[in-house]
XYZ file of C-alpha atoms in Angstrom:
654
model
C 110.172 108.288 48.283
C 106.472 108.844 49.381
C 107.547 109.684 52.853
C 110.195 112.126 51.681
C 107.467 114.011 49.570
C 105.089 114.004 52.741
C 107.839 115.433 54.813
C 108.624 118.042 52.493
C 105.127 119.054 52.315
C 104.364 119.068 55.659
C 107.768 121.157 56.333
C 106.544 123.860 53.562
C 103.227 123.931 55.570
C 105.045 124.431 58.832
C 107.126 127.255 57.411
C 104.044 128.970 55.984
C 102.191 128.487 59.615
C 104.893 130.321 61.234
C 103.828 133.667 59.721
C 100.568 133.408 61.785
C 101.609 132.368 65.081
C 98.811 130.284 67.235
C 98.505 128.926 70.383
C 100.481 125.910 71.800
C 99.377 122.785 70.028
C 98.981 119.658 71.663
C 101.999 117.513 71.334
C 101.348 114.499 69.222
C 103.632 111.687 69.746
C 102.417 109.897 66.492
C 103.406 112.503 64.390
C 106.419 111.858 62.633
C 107.728 115.430 62.322
C 107.449 115.899 66.012
C 109.498 113.033 66.563
C 112.474 113.190 64.143
C 115.843 113.233 65.236
C 117.119 116.644 65.615
C 120.708 115.587 64.377
C 119.434 113.845 61.360
C 121.275 110.574 62.553
C 118.257 108.460 63.051
C 115.389 107.524 60.845
C 112.058 105.379 60.771
C 111.267 103.629 64.188
C 114.540 104.937 65.884
C 113.787 108.312 65.217
C 110.366 107.582 66.646
C 112.075 106.226 69.655
C 114.331 109.248 70.212
C 111.608 111.067 71.605
C 110.151 108.487 73.881
C 111.567 107.685 77.368
C 110.980 104.254 78.707
C 111.070 104.114 82.708
C 111.233 100.619 84.538
C 111.467 101.068 88.155
C 112.239 98.138 90.438
C 113.051 97.523 94.220
C 116.913 97.576 93.674
C 117.289 99.106 90.478
C 115.967 101.903 88.023
C 116.277 101.226 84.292
C 115.828 104.063 82.013
C 116.866 104.975 78.393
C 115.451 106.331 75.133
C 113.317 103.849 72.950
C 115.836 104.082 70.591
C 118.757 103.001 72.849
C 119.801 99.482 72.388
C 120.109 98.947 76.087
C 118.858 100.830 79.155
C 120.945 102.684 81.636
C 120.621 101.004 85.011
C 120.815 102.988 88.322
C 120.274 101.940 91.719
C 116.827 102.718 92.846
C 118.115 104.525 96.158
C 118.730 108.524 97.674
C 120.808 109.313 100.377
C 119.573 112.183 102.615
C 121.541 114.204 105.131
C 120.147 112.444 108.381
C 121.123 111.992 111.977
C 122.432 108.445 111.781
C 123.357 106.212 109.113
C 121.092 103.111 108.260
C 123.814 100.877 109.872
C 123.874 103.094 113.343
C 120.201 103.016 113.646
C 118.599 100.334 116.074
C 121.692 100.250 118.042
C 123.896 98.996 115.258
C 122.101 95.806 115.087
C 123.560 93.834 112.204
C 121.854 92.153 109.367
C 121.556 89.345 109.153
C 120.510 89.379 112.901
C 122.583 87.451 115.416
C 121.529 85.854 118.667
C 123.555 86.812 121.671
C 124.157 85.438 125.186
C 122.557 87.030 128.114
C 125.854 88.820 129.047
C 126.112 90.404 125.667
C 128.597 88.022 124.622
C 128.722 86.150 120.827
C 127.469 82.901 120.743
C 129.178 80.124 118.157
C 128.462 80.435 114.756
C 126.414 77.565 114.558
C 124.157 78.672 117.418
C 123.915 82.350 116.265
C 120.809 82.150 113.864
C 118.864 80.121 115.988
C 117.731 76.289 116.145
C 115.190 76.746 113.256
C 117.735 77.733 110.936
C 120.383 75.278 112.285
C 117.909 72.324 111.671
C 117.040 73.672 108.304
C 120.228 73.912 106.934
C 121.389 70.799 108.362
C 118.516 69.005 106.760
C 119.387 70.617 103.388
C 122.967 69.632 103.398
C 121.918 65.817 104.190
C 119.367 65.910 101.524
C 122.093 67.250 99.050
C 124.586 64.493 100.349
C 122.020 61.802 99.562
C 120.910 63.459 96.291
C 124.663 63.463 94.912
C 125.523 59.797 96.186
C 122.427 58.800 94.310
C 123.941 60.284 91.210
C 127.080 58.729 91.631
C 128.905 61.717 92.871
C 131.790 61.620 94.973
C 131.166 62.887 98.645
C 133.808 62.768 101.044
C 132.351 62.370 104.840
C 134.451 65.319 106.311
C 133.996 68.100 103.827
C 132.208 70.160 106.333
C 134.983 69.837 108.643
C 137.659 70.782 106.284
C 135.759 73.999 105.524
C 135.301 74.841 109.128
C 138.883 74.245 110.094
C 140.444 76.182 107.446
C 137.825 79.364 107.533
C 138.379 79.196 111.581
C 142.109 79.826 111.252
C 142.483 81.852 108.670
C 143.591 85.432 109.160
C 143.347 88.467 106.560
C 146.301 89.878 104.486
C 146.588 93.783 104.725
C 147.332 95.412 101.466
C 147.965 99.121 101.731
C 145.522 101.488 99.623
C 148.157 102.676 97.021
C 148.994 98.995 95.899
C 145.391 98.234 95.399
C 144.843 98.483 91.798
C 141.073 98.140 92.023
C 140.592 100.499 94.958
C 137.075 102.079 95.323
C 136.539 106.053 94.344
C 134.176 106.809 97.165
C 131.826 109.675 96.871
C 133.795 112.955 98.173
C 132.000 115.501 100.430
C 133.204 119.248 101.000
C 135.032 119.800 104.215
C 132.607 122.146 105.387
C 129.651 120.264 106.454
C 127.282 123.068 105.713
C 128.186 122.839 102.189
C 127.405 119.508 101.744
C 124.677 118.676 99.217
C 121.161 117.624 100.741
C 120.960 114.244 98.649
C 122.657 111.821 96.525
C 121.052 109.403 94.123
C 122.034 106.117 92.496
C 125.619 104.783 92.687
C 127.032 108.094 94.321
C 124.650 107.490 97.207
C 125.933 103.864 97.534
C 129.317 105.146 97.654
C 129.354 107.667 100.667
C 131.158 106.197 103.526
C 128.950 105.055 106.363
C 130.816 107.298 108.928
C 130.587 110.457 106.682
C 130.300 113.825 108.334
C 127.550 114.832 107.871
C 125.861 111.490 108.129
C 123.785 110.271 105.072
C 120.957 107.641 105.285
C 119.772 105.337 102.539
C 116.072 105.585 101.585
C 114.886 102.724 99.033
C 111.523 104.124 98.366
C 110.314 100.673 96.656
C 110.651 97.720 98.455
C 109.152 94.120 97.692
C 107.364 95.682 94.607
C 105.252 97.849 97.275
C 105.931 101.323 98.761
C 108.645 101.264 101.458
C 106.218 102.853 104.055
C 108.309 101.683 107.010
C 111.202 104.088 106.289
C 108.930 107.253 106.013
C 106.839 109.126 108.156
C 104.844 111.084 105.554
C 103.638 109.861 101.973
C 104.724 113.134 100.493
C 108.301 112.584 101.426
C 108.058 108.875 99.927
C 106.596 110.256 96.450
C 109.021 113.152 96.576
C 112.011 110.829 96.816
C 110.909 108.354 93.814
C 110.379 111.612 91.879
C 113.797 112.850 92.621
C 115.705 109.611 91.988
C 113.800 109.251 88.189
C 114.358 113.106 87.588
C 117.923 112.957 88.254
C 118.462 109.742 86.022
C 116.832 111.688 83.353
C 119.010 114.682 83.680
C 122.258 112.995 84.009
C 121.719 109.452 82.357
C 119.969 110.671 79.326
C 121.381 114.430 79.270
C 118.084 116.420 79.356
C 118.736 118.989 81.681
C 116.050 121.467 80.999
C 112.275 120.084 82.171
C 110.703 122.703 79.931
C 111.746 120.402 77.031
C 110.351 117.181 78.429
C 106.806 118.302 76.851
C 108.341 117.298 73.660
C 108.806 113.584 74.983
C 106.445 110.676 75.524
C 107.124 108.145 78.393
C 106.466 104.363 78.334
C 106.201 103.549 82.161
C 106.533 99.770 83.253
C 104.300 98.556 86.209
C 103.864 95.160 87.780
C 101.608 92.665 86.591
C 99.713 92.473 89.833
C 99.787 96.350 90.580
C 98.156 98.523 93.109
C 96.058 101.188 91.850
C 97.258 103.923 94.248
C 101.082 103.041 92.460
C 99.710 103.727 89.263
C 97.682 106.643 89.744
C 100.450 108.386 91.558
C 102.971 107.528 88.866
C 100.619 109.014 86.165
C 100.414 112.264 87.983
C 104.181 112.181 88.507
C 104.645 111.940 85.053
C 102.347 114.398 84.021
C 102.766 117.138 86.629
C 106.051 116.894 87.848
C 107.941 115.915 84.721
C 105.500 117.450 82.318
C 105.845 114.736 79.373
C 103.648 115.082 76.338
C 102.036 111.709 76.572
C 102.360 108.794 78.754
C 101.290 105.162 78.504
C 101.548 102.344 81.017
C 102.487 98.459 80.058
C 102.666 95.432 82.362
C 106.066 93.839 83.174
C 105.300 90.182 81.641
C 103.731 91.709 78.290
C 106.576 93.996 78.137
C 109.056 90.661 78.607
C 107.244 89.068 75.819
C 107.353 92.210 73.518
C 111.191 92.573 74.208
C 111.967 88.658 73.630
C 109.537 88.408 70.514
C 107.156 85.548 72.046
C 103.551 85.392 71.334
C 102.397 83.127 74.148
C 104.739 82.305 77.334
C 104.592 81.937 81.187
C 106.952 84.560 82.000
C 108.870 84.124 85.443
C 110.487 87.375 86.806
C 112.877 86.896 89.505
C 113.776 90.410 90.582
C 115.948 91.423 93.699
C 112.980 91.397 96.076
C 110.005 90.002 94.653
C 109.039 87.385 91.974
C 106.111 87.991 89.418
C 104.676 85.024 87.363
C 102.199 85.291 84.768
C 100.991 83.810 81.574
C 100.698 86.190 78.421
C 98.448 84.921 75.342
C 98.331 86.726 72.300
C 99.507 89.970 73.624
C 97.509 90.131 76.621
C 98.325 88.928 80.295
C 95.707 86.495 81.592
C 94.347 88.201 84.707
C 93.775 85.223 86.721
C 97.540 83.639 86.186
C 99.027 86.416 87.844
C 101.284 85.619 91.123
C 103.429 87.895 93.305
C 105.698 86.458 95.692
C 107.813 88.556 97.978
C 111.354 86.993 97.821
C 114.300 87.479 95.260
C 117.979 87.855 94.909
C 118.470 89.568 98.067
C 117.177 86.815 100.065
C 119.560 84.507 98.367
C 122.236 87.005 99.163
C 121.239 87.285 102.763
C 120.771 83.145 103.066
C 124.184 82.766 101.470
C 126.000 84.911 104.034
C 124.252 83.303 106.783
C 125.459 79.893 105.777
C 128.828 80.854 105.311
C 128.714 82.406 108.993
C 127.446 79.167 110.021
C 130.494 77.699 108.559
C 132.870 79.978 110.304
C 133.058 82.773 107.208
C 136.227 84.492 108.389
C 134.769 87.840 108.136
C 132.351 87.269 111.080
C 131.504 91.042 111.221
C 129.912 91.359 108.080
C 126.604 93.412 108.402
C 124.393 93.796 105.241
C 123.026 97.426 106.574
C 126.556 98.778 106.008
C 126.729 99.909 102.177
C 130.183 98.237 101.452
C 129.461 95.028 103.131
C 126.028 94.865 101.183
C 127.911 95.345 97.773
C 130.367 92.587 98.848
C 127.625 90.255 99.533
C 126.048 90.784 96.037
C 129.399 90.298 94.633
C 130.387 87.116 96.447
C 126.851 85.658 95.465
C 127.349 86.573 91.740
C 131.063 84.948 91.851
C 130.443 81.692 93.782
C 126.836 80.740 93.745
C 125.696 77.983 91.438
C 123.118 75.512 90.962
C 125.116 72.608 89.191
C 125.825 69.481 91.605
C 129.314 68.787 89.579
C 130.542 72.522 91.077
C 129.994 71.243 94.736
C 132.867 70.508 96.130
C 135.748 72.045 98.874
C 136.833 75.021 97.155
C 139.292 77.894 98.120
C 138.154 81.356 97.311
C 139.509 84.832 98.415
C 137.991 88.627 98.218
C 139.085 91.937 98.868
C 137.283 93.942 101.803
C 137.380 97.926 100.887
C 136.543 100.436 103.468
C 136.697 103.983 103.047
C 139.795 105.331 105.196
C 141.169 102.181 105.876
C 143.594 99.492 104.264
C 142.059 96.926 102.106
C 142.029 93.270 103.642
C 142.314 90.202 101.601
C 140.263 87.013 102.898
C 140.912 83.531 101.824
C 137.929 81.105 102.589
C 136.487 77.845 101.797
C 133.235 76.723 100.643
C 131.628 73.533 100.046
C 127.601 73.170 99.719
C 126.353 76.829 100.635
C 127.337 77.947 97.110
C 124.360 75.584 95.916
C 121.950 75.654 98.859
C 121.601 79.282 99.220
C 119.834 79.335 95.524
C 117.872 76.576 96.557
C 116.089 78.651 98.919
C 113.598 79.672 96.171
C 112.321 75.976 96.191
C 112.476 75.775 99.962
C 111.558 79.252 101.093
C 111.207 78.683 104.641
C 114.982 79.186 104.716
C 114.554 82.823 104.127
C 114.535 85.392 106.725
C 110.662 86.657 106.233
C 109.723 88.452 109.822
C 110.748 92.120 108.731
C 108.977 92.033 105.219
C 105.253 93.309 106.528
C 106.516 96.001 108.866
C 104.948 99.517 107.902
C 102.677 97.919 105.566
C 99.482 100.279 104.853
C 101.162 102.694 107.438
C 100.917 105.639 105.125
C 99.073 104.629 102.072
C 95.542 102.894 102.369
C 94.110 100.529 100.106
C 92.428 101.583 96.981
C 88.640 101.734 97.435
C 85.760 101.410 94.882
C 84.154 105.223 94.589
C 80.674 104.068 95.026
C 80.526 101.089 97.348
C 83.701 101.477 99.525
C 85.059 98.035 98.647
C 88.864 97.337 98.040
C 89.213 97.740 94.383
C 93.036 96.481 93.839
C 93.223 93.862 90.964
C 93.457 90.320 92.301
C 93.878 86.851 90.764
C 92.445 83.479 91.784
C 96.177 82.168 90.906
C 97.375 84.636 93.807
C 94.324 83.855 96.079
C 94.966 80.068 95.832
C 98.805 80.863 96.964
C 97.806 82.557 99.946
C 95.227 79.953 100.986
C 98.368 77.274 100.680
C 100.264 79.625 103.181
C 97.521 80.680 105.688
C 95.407 78.024 107.741
C 92.929 80.597 108.060
C 92.409 82.028 104.646
C 89.540 80.428 102.852
C 89.564 78.220 100.064
C 89.901 79.949 96.732
C 87.083 78.304 94.472
C 85.819 79.421 91.622
C 82.602 78.126 89.619
C 84.037 76.389 86.612
C 81.050 74.105 86.288
C 82.752 71.153 86.063
C 82.540 70.127 89.553
C 86.378 70.081 90.179
C 87.837 72.211 92.760
C 91.222 71.195 92.131
C 90.788 72.818 88.670
C 91.109 76.322 90.015
C 93.025 75.792 93.074
C 90.862 74.894 95.886
C 94.029 74.205 98.457
C 94.256 73.985 101.832
C 97.369 74.632 103.577
C 97.649 71.002 105.470
C 97.747 69.306 101.882
C 101.156 68.649 100.471
C 101.976 70.602 97.482
C 102.045 67.695 95.158
C 98.300 67.389 95.842
C 97.659 70.295 93.983
C 98.577 68.615 90.481
C 97.392 65.241 91.443
C 94.142 65.870 88.734
C 96.504 66.604 85.792
C 98.803 63.825 86.558
C 96.020 61.276 86.630
C 95.423 62.295 83.207
C 92.333 64.544 83.636
C 90.032 61.700 83.985
C 86.725 63.054 84.240
C 83.377 61.453 83.609
C 81.162 62.837 81.046
C 78.692 63.447 83.376
C 80.834 65.740 85.656
C 81.935 68.002 82.575
C 79.313 71.284 82.164
C 79.341 74.219 79.879
C 82.754 75.784 79.992
C 82.958 79.433 80.968
C 83.648 82.009 78.240
C 87.363 82.792 77.580
C 86.709 86.624 78.706
C 87.693 86.534 82.538
C 85.598 89.457 82.920
C 82.450 87.738 82.237
C 80.957 86.839 85.437
C 80.281 83.048 86.166
C 76.778 81.902 87.030
C 75.868 81.985 90.458
C 77.072 78.519 92.352
C 74.970 76.381 94.026
C 75.471 76.716 97.949
C 75.748 73.143 98.497
C 78.073 72.291 95.641
C 81.481 72.175 95.752
C 82.086 75.226 93.514
C 81.345 78.088 96.126
C 82.961 81.524 95.464
C 84.864 82.465 98.686
C 86.891 85.595 97.989
C 89.939 86.327 100.186
C 88.988 88.844 102.554
C 90.845 92.255 101.708
C 92.782 92.465 104.863
C 94.315 88.820 104.528
C 95.737 90.204 101.271
C 98.162 92.446 103.308
C 98.423 90.323 106.335
C 99.712 86.891 104.800
C 103.090 87.189 103.072
C 102.896 85.531 99.639
C 105.869 83.039 99.850
C 105.664 79.341 98.394
C 108.190 77.371 96.488
C 108.942 78.637 92.845
C 107.984 75.489 91.253
C 104.430 75.251 92.938
C 103.949 79.000 92.032
C 104.515 78.333 88.529
C 102.391 75.583 88.122
C 99.773 77.086 89.990
C 99.790 80.244 87.570
C 99.881 77.819 84.479
C 96.982 75.898 85.833
C 94.633 79.160 86.330
C 96.175 80.388 82.997
C 95.231 77.616 80.846
C 91.720 77.157 82.319
C 92.048 73.222 82.333
C 92.552 73.440 78.664
C 95.128 70.786 78.093
C 96.551 72.439 74.785
C 97.242 75.623 76.645
C 98.753 73.684 79.533
C 101.145 72.311 77.223
C 101.890 75.397 75.474
C 102.587 77.413 78.656
C 104.724 74.567 80.268
C 106.831 74.489 76.985
C 107.221 78.279 76.813
C 108.467 79.302 80.512
C 110.912 82.293 80.193
C 112.963 82.993 83.139
C 114.013 86.651 83.252
C 115.423 88.834 86.083
C 118.807 89.173 87.837
C 117.568 86.962 90.574
C 117.880 83.757 88.195
C 121.710 84.554 86.888
C 122.762 81.608 88.866
C 124.594 79.181 86.605
C 122.555 75.888 86.228
C 119.317 77.486 87.823
C 117.330 76.865 84.332
C 117.921 72.999 84.364
C 117.518 72.748 88.070
C 113.904 74.585 87.583
C 113.166 72.295 84.853
C 114.007 68.940 86.528
C 111.784 70.351 89.827
C 108.789 71.243 87.498
C 109.176 67.591 86.054
C 109.024 66.151 89.257
C 105.674 67.624 89.936
C 104.135 67.136 86.557
C 105.749 63.540 85.403
C 102.901 63.360 82.664
C 103.959 66.739 80.930
C 107.790 65.871 81.579
C 108.226 65.473 77.744
C 106.630 69.246 77.051
C 108.215 71.299 79.963
C 110.818 73.641 78.846
C 112.641 76.533 80.350
C 113.461 79.366 77.842
C 115.972 82.313 77.906
C 115.311 85.430 76.193
C 116.510 84.992 72.480
C 119.170 87.029 70.693
C 121.465 87.277 73.634
C 119.309 89.485 75.585
C 120.430 90.428 78.997
C 117.494 88.843 81.131
C 117.766 91.870 83.518
C 116.827 94.180 80.561
C 114.115 92.426 78.677
C 111.071 93.879 80.414
C 112.612 97.485 79.497
C 113.667 96.498 75.963
C 110.099 95.401 75.528
C 108.665 98.920 76.844
C 110.804 100.506 74.124
C 109.523 98.222 71.274
C 105.995 98.928 72.896
C 106.952 102.732 72.810
C 108.004 102.671 69.019
C 105.013 101.204 67.637
C 103.203 103.777 64.978
C 99.380 103.703 64.491
C 98.382 100.911 66.792
C 99.211 102.157 70.035
C 95.952 103.689 71.182
C 96.994 103.594 75.116
C 98.760 107.078 75.007
C 97.405 109.622 77.154
C 97.765 113.116 76.391
C 97.928 116.167 78.471
C 94.699 117.513 77.607
C 92.914 114.284 78.378
C 94.906 114.315 81.792
C 93.692 117.746 82.395
C 90.015 116.902 81.450
C 89.646 113.550 83.360
C 92.319 113.121 85.756
C 93.160 109.423 86.750
C 89.839 108.200 85.254
C 91.255 108.422 81.994
C 93.288 104.935 82.712
C 89.536 103.151 82.500
C 89.808 104.047 78.928
C 93.667 104.119 77.972
C 94.811 101.031 79.945
C 95.403 97.569 77.812
C 93.986 95.806 80.524
C 90.714 95.858 82.626
C 91.451 98.738 84.989
C-alpha cells in the first residue's frame, strides 16, 4: 500500500515536470520507476531485473539474459568471418588430434599414430584400472581390448539417404552470389556453415582458456571488435533489444574470472560503456556469483569449464584472494583425449578431425553420451552414431568401447595425458601485461595458491613461501616440483602437531595487511614468482591436488575453516557433467586427506539448478539487489574517472 502511494506521488511529480522539460538526467538503476516493467506484468524484484542484463562470457559459450529471466540464453562464443581458407584447411589441413606419419607420408597404425608417450600413458592407465576393478571384485575379462579392437577394425558404415534421416541438420544457407554473402555470422549459425562453403568462412573464438585468443588475430582491435560483435548480436537477437539507443535504460552485470587480468576488465568496461551505452555497469567474480546462485554463504567453488578450471574459496560473500587457482584444462581436453583413446582402439571413423565443425560437434556429442566415471559401467559395449556432413548422405557407424569411456575423464586427475603443446602459443603477442603506473611493475592479481601450483610444475620456479610466523613453510605451499604431491598435505595428515614454541602470532585476517619482514636466515622467506614465469608456465596439475591447495591457502591453517571448506566443495560447470564424477572426486580427496575423510563432501547446486548456469543465476540475483549494491558504475562516473573508477567500485581489492 505504501509502495503504491509512493508510485502515485512519483508519477504525479513526473507529470508536472513534463511541462518544464530539462536536460537528460543520469539514469538511476536503483530507482523503482526507471525499472518498472512497461507491460505491467512484473512486479517487485522481477520488475527490477527486467532492466538489468547479465552477461557471462566463456571460452566456448556465452550466457546472457535479463536478470528477471529464470534461465539464460546460451550462445557459442564464436564468430565466422569471410576468409581465404576455413580453419580445417589451414596448416595444410593438419587434423586434430595431430597424427604422426611415416617418412613416405603414409599412415601409421592407430596404436602408434600419437607417439610413444601417449601409448605408454594410456596403456599404464588401462592396467591400473584393471587392477583397481579386480580389487573391487569386479569382473574383468582378459580379452576385452581384443574384442573392441577386432570389432572396430572390421565394421563399415551404413549409408542413409538424407530424406530418410529424421534428424538431419539445417545448415546455414548462403546466397548463390558470393558477393551477397554476409560478412560474418555469430553463435550457432556460425557453427553450421559448411566447411567447404563458397565463400569460405573461418571461425574465430576470441576467448580461449580464459585468456584473450591472441594467436588467431594480428591486431588487438579486431579481437576486441569480435567480442563486441558477438555480445551485441546476442543482445539484439536473443533479448530482442534491437535499438541500441534504448540500451541506456538498462544496467549490466558482467561476470569476470576470479583470477582475472586487469586489461580484460578495463576493456570490458569500455566496451559496455562506450560501445553499448549501458546506463550503469557492475562486475562480479565467478565464484562469488556461483555462491549467490546456489544460496551458499561459504564454499570452495570448483568451476570446470570448457577450457579452464577455476577454484576459489568464498567466505561470507567475499572471495579469499590467496585461494584463487586457475588451471588451463577443461571439458574440451577430455573430448580430445576421448577421441585419441577411441582412435587408439581402432575407432571406425578414423578421419575424424576436431578442426572440422561437424566433427567437433560430433565429438562433444559422443563424450556427453558415453563418458562415465562409474566403474560399474565399464564393460564392452556396442554404440552407434550418425555422421552428418553438408551435401553428403548420412553415415551410421557402429563401434565398441571398453575403458576409454572412463579413462578420458580421469585426465582431470592425470592431466599429463592431455595435449598441452599449443596452449601458450601467441601469449602476449598483442596485449602486454598490465603495469603499475608509478613503478612499472606488473600489477595483475596473483594468489599464493596459484604461485604454489606453478612451483609444483616448474623445476625453475622459486618456492612460494609466505611469512606466517609459525615456522612451517608447508602451511602456505612451499612446494618443490620434485616432491610427490602427497607431501603437500603431510602436515595436515599428521594432525597439525606443532610445538607451542613454534607457533607465533597469527597474521591478521585481512589479506591486504602486509606481513612483517621475514628473517633472511629463517624458512619464511617471501620469494615472489617472476612475472615472466606466470606467462611461460602452463598451470596444470591434478584437480584433487589443486582443490586441497586452494583450501589450504583459503583456511590459513585454521582447522575449523578447513573442515568447513572440505565439507562445502561445490562443483559446477559443463566439464563436470560426467556421470559419477562427484563420487570419484570425493574418493580422490579422501585418499589425499584421510584425517578429514568424514568431513569431505562434494555438493551440487541446490534446487535442481543446472550447474552450467549457476554463475549466471548468481549474477542475476546480484543485479536485482536493491539498496545494498554500491558497485554500480554510472556513466557520469566513468566519463570523469575512466577505468580508475574500478578502484572505488569493485567489491574486491582492485
